[in-house]
Structure formats: structure tokens, C-alpha cells
C-alpha angles and dihedrals in degrees: 000000000000122000118243118218131207122208115220123189119207127183128199105216091194092065102018090231121141123211128185118214123196116209134169109260091241089064097038101066130082102337098119093179090065091054091047090050093052093046090049091053091050093051093044095046093243094132107026122054122223133173117256132205116229115199129220123192134151086229096053124117095226098243106168132258084027095217101120099084135274097314091064094040125137115249092215125056094220093056092058092046091052089061095045128092132201115310094016122128126231106203115198124201128213122298146074114290107202115203135218092181136010120284110243121207105191102158132060093269132148108230105191137172118230097225108013139249097323091063109027121064133180108198120195089208099227128197092027089053134018112214140111116262104233134012118192129197091165143343139055130297112199133182109354137132105229113195149147096034114153124193125188105182114216116165089195091062092032102049091164094052091127088061102037099040096242090156091084154334110098089183101032130356120192137199116166134017108328143157125210114186142164092009133142108215109191142168101355119152137205108196096182138010142168117257110283092024127108143105108148091195103024132004120193116192128163086350143118100223134175118198110189134177093350133145113219108188141163097358121149132210129189098325111181095017117120094216125098098268112169140203117019091198105023135355125197119191131160122011115010141324125187117191114188135180094347138141117226113183145143094019124143132209145136098256120016104012093198104026146343120205127180142164101016136354149085136244111200139169091007137136115224107188143155097006124145133210120191094211111014149345105030095191100034150295130248118190150138137051150301087047143311125174148177122207137175095000136139116223108189144161096359121146139195145156087260129014108014099204124019140339118216118188149138096038097321118144133208119191140172094005138131120228107190141160098004121150145190098062140348111335094228133029115193116182148141096033098324121145137206120189137174093003135135118225105188142158098001116154100212094052133276118265141351114199122192124185127202139208090254097059146320125290106222139207110185137173093001136140114223108184147150094009119152133210135171100196139070125231096066124042129247088238111029137333119205123194134180105345107345116150124214116186138167092004135141115217112183144150096010115151132203118181086207128032129327117037112175111008135358121188129191131172128172093177132056106237113200103158096075139013118272138170125046127331125177096349131147114216111183143149096010120147139202141134089267137354092032100165110021125349114191130191137155134051103318144333135184129230127180136167094358133146114214112176144134096024112145144188123244087266092055099254121141110261110168109144131016120182113191090185108054093212090065089072086077093057097077117100126183093348126156113217138128088239118098112256130164104293094203088069095064096264120149136191098205127123106268091219101224118201094246118344096178088060092044094249101143097175117123120263124215110284095030111150087221093070112107088354101114130088121254120232134176097262093054093062108100091001125125135229128237090283088052091247120142116269126228097038098157104032102281131051118252125237118257135026097302131062115221115244119201117235112271095023115146111216141163131227120238 
């Protein structure tokens, strides 16, 4: 005999939530106590689950579970979190919450300040206590000033450091899927760390973390230690880190003064300024597969003992960014398959770019402006130095000055690379200055040049100094190049004036009648590519020389 079921609908008027209960008919009839029991469960929350708000206030009376408003609030953030379950909110009122141990967010909670960073402070309480401020396994942290955390990493005293993230993050350490937003992370210090650890302000390890609309300022990581400690402001290791709309400045570390990001992640729409690295990468470091990137950022006024601005390597990519005013060494280091595209590298005082290739594939700088950089040392160039397989294409290199040798471009190769293109393609090198090698200085086994314009580069005494080839055979490696220097004419090279639109005003586009129009050589990569203005190349059958494609008056075109 089949069982007949009745459907009973109950509604909790307190929460306006409807639930349908299915009961056998034999149980659904006149037993009023059963109905009363179900209704009681609905009203009490015994059956349905809803998110609660747990209150924290320095003026609360600590009545657990801290859900009955501000009067019953917990006076410590951790106490309220200990009573919360997944999807609950811990709402924190104004005041300074001084710690004796780190706050641990282990559930998917939202821990939120009532009135933001100007009113709500989490203080790590150093030197009275030595601990990070916040550790997150899950959840969201929203609207706090996090400061005065101090982390001395000691794997003897922290045997579970691989679980609890003791390798870094004096302000905030993360393991899991977390969000940190609208926070001011300030003056946190790591005094010691294992190699590869770091993140004075934030450390992300084995975590999927989003850091949004945060200010990460004046944090310090591992200064004075000889080990590879990374990311004075923020360090991202395994899994993924996304940094959005944030300001990273005034941080100090050994490698990556502002940030260090590896494995997977993106830093976008950020300002990275005024950071310092003792050894290398004052602004920050991007490296490691499967993919790390920087987009739409400003990297400015950072310093270090090595690269002043950023380091891009091992497949990392930087696009649509401005690298300006950095010091202490070249502003950008691109190597081991790294790529920089559609960026401006300008007014840096340790030089512009160093670009290193590798046997596995080219490191590439494309569609960039490298200008007004200064250097007072040989070895690298004031503009860009390429070594062993670097590729520079569609770039404008102008007005770079070296008080010693190498103004615009220096190339060196001790290996013949045949498995990928390298050298310079469709570049304009103009108005650079140095004591020697002002335009292009070439040494080593071989290099490749095509579709370039190299003119008006001068020595400190004012003499024309466009191309120097230390190895005579390199003279034969120029194809379809415009320069006053004598190059093999049967390779499409010309010595004519390129007829720029307005050189005194630094407009190096081609004017009508320029001999560089349709004077380049087409190759596979140029098809469907764009010039430095992001206009389609090969408009009239053959690519032009230089970084810009000529557009006839009245032409209607689209940007890519």
C-alpha cells in the first residue's frame, strides 16, 4: 500500500521566509503538538538557517553570542568571531582594538568595520607582544587600519608554519579563499623569514586572495637579512593573488620593495611608489608561470641597490603602465621570457630597461616609449640594453642620456639564436646622447635589425653617433634601416632624412613624402599587427620604417 503525503506550507513572519514541509498523511492530521513544534522551530531558527550579525564595541557588555545590538557587543573581535558561523557578519564599532594574539578568521565570515579605516584600528601591540595582526583561512576583511604587527618567524617555535602561514604577513597572512578590501595596512614588520617568505603588510600563500581598494604603506620585511626575503608591502606565492585599485608606497624589503608576485595573479589599476629594496626591484617583482601580470599601473619614485622599478621574468607580462622617476639602477628588468607591452618608461635616473633573452624563448619589449632616462655609468644603456636574444619591436627610444657610454640602445649577444626573432624591428631611435655609442652600440656574435630609423643621435661633443658595430660582420645585419651611416644598400637601407612631422616637438611620426613610407620589409608577425599608435600596419602594401605607420590625410581608421 502506497503512502500518501500532505504538503504543509509554513511562513516565519519574523523573517518573511517560506518553507514547505512534506509529511506522511498519517502524521499530518490532527496532532496539534506537531504543528506547534514545527512553528516553534521556524520562529526560533531551528530548521531554517539565516545569517546573523555579531557586534563588537569597546563599550559592549560581552553578552554572548553578541547578536542583540551594541549594548551586548563583544569587546574583542575574536570573541565575536568565535560565536559566528559561515555567512555571518561581525560588525566592529569605532576604536582601537589592541591585540595579545593574532585574530584568526577561519570561517567564511564578513568582518567589517562600522565607519572605515579612519575610525577602526587593529593594533598588533608591538613591542609588548610579537604577533601578526590578522590570519585568514576564509572570509572577508573590510574597512580596518591594520598596524603595528611584528612577526619573527621561527620554525622551531612555529612547527605548523606550513599550515598557519608563519613564513610571512606581519599585518595579514592568508591561506584559503579570502578578500581584503578598503583597508589601510601600515607599519607592520617582519624581522626574520625563511627564504621565499615575506610580505611585511600582506602575505598570500596557498591562497586565492583578492586585495581591493587598499593602502599598503610603510611596512618592512627582512631588512638586513641575506636571505631571499620578498615583498616589503605585499607578497603573493602559490595559487593566485589579485590586487586591484590599491596604493602601495613607502614599503621596504630585500627583493621587491613594494610587492612580489609569483605563480599566478594580477596587479591592476594600482600606484606603486616610493618603495625601497636593499638588493633589487624597488617597486616590485613579477615572475613565474603559469601567469603573472601587471596592467594599468604607475610605478614611480622607487629605489633599490639593483633595478629601481620592476622586474618581469619567467613568462610574466606588464602592459599599459607608466614606469617613471625610479632610481638606483635600470627602471625595468625583463628576462627569461618576460614581456612588456604598451608601456612608457620615462625619466628614470638609473637608466630605462635591461632586456635579457634565454635559450627557451625571447624576452620581448613591444609598443613602448623609452624616453628621457638618465644614466651615469657604462655597461647598460640609458635607454635599453639587450642581451642574448631579447626582442625590441615597435618602440620609440628618444632623448635618453648617458654621461658615459651607450645612450639609446646597446646590444650584446654571445650566442647565435636561431629559434626565435631577436634584435630590433620597426623601432625609432632618435635624439639620444652619450660619450660614445649614442644611438645603437652593437657587440657580440650577431644581431638583427629591420625597418628601423636611427638618426640624430649625438655624442657629448655634438657629433653624429648613430650606429657603432664593434664586430664588423654586424654591419651586414641591418635590413631596411634609415640612418646617415653607411650600411649595405642592397639590403634596403637608406641614408635619407626620414622627414618626421615635427622633431623639435618630439613628434617622430612620418610626414607625407617621407622616404621611410612603404620602405620596410614585411614579415609574418607584422601582418595584423599595430604600430605605436595602435593603428593597423601595412596599409599600403608594405610596412613603413620606424615605430609609426603613415596614415594618409582623410583616412578613416579604427584603434585596436
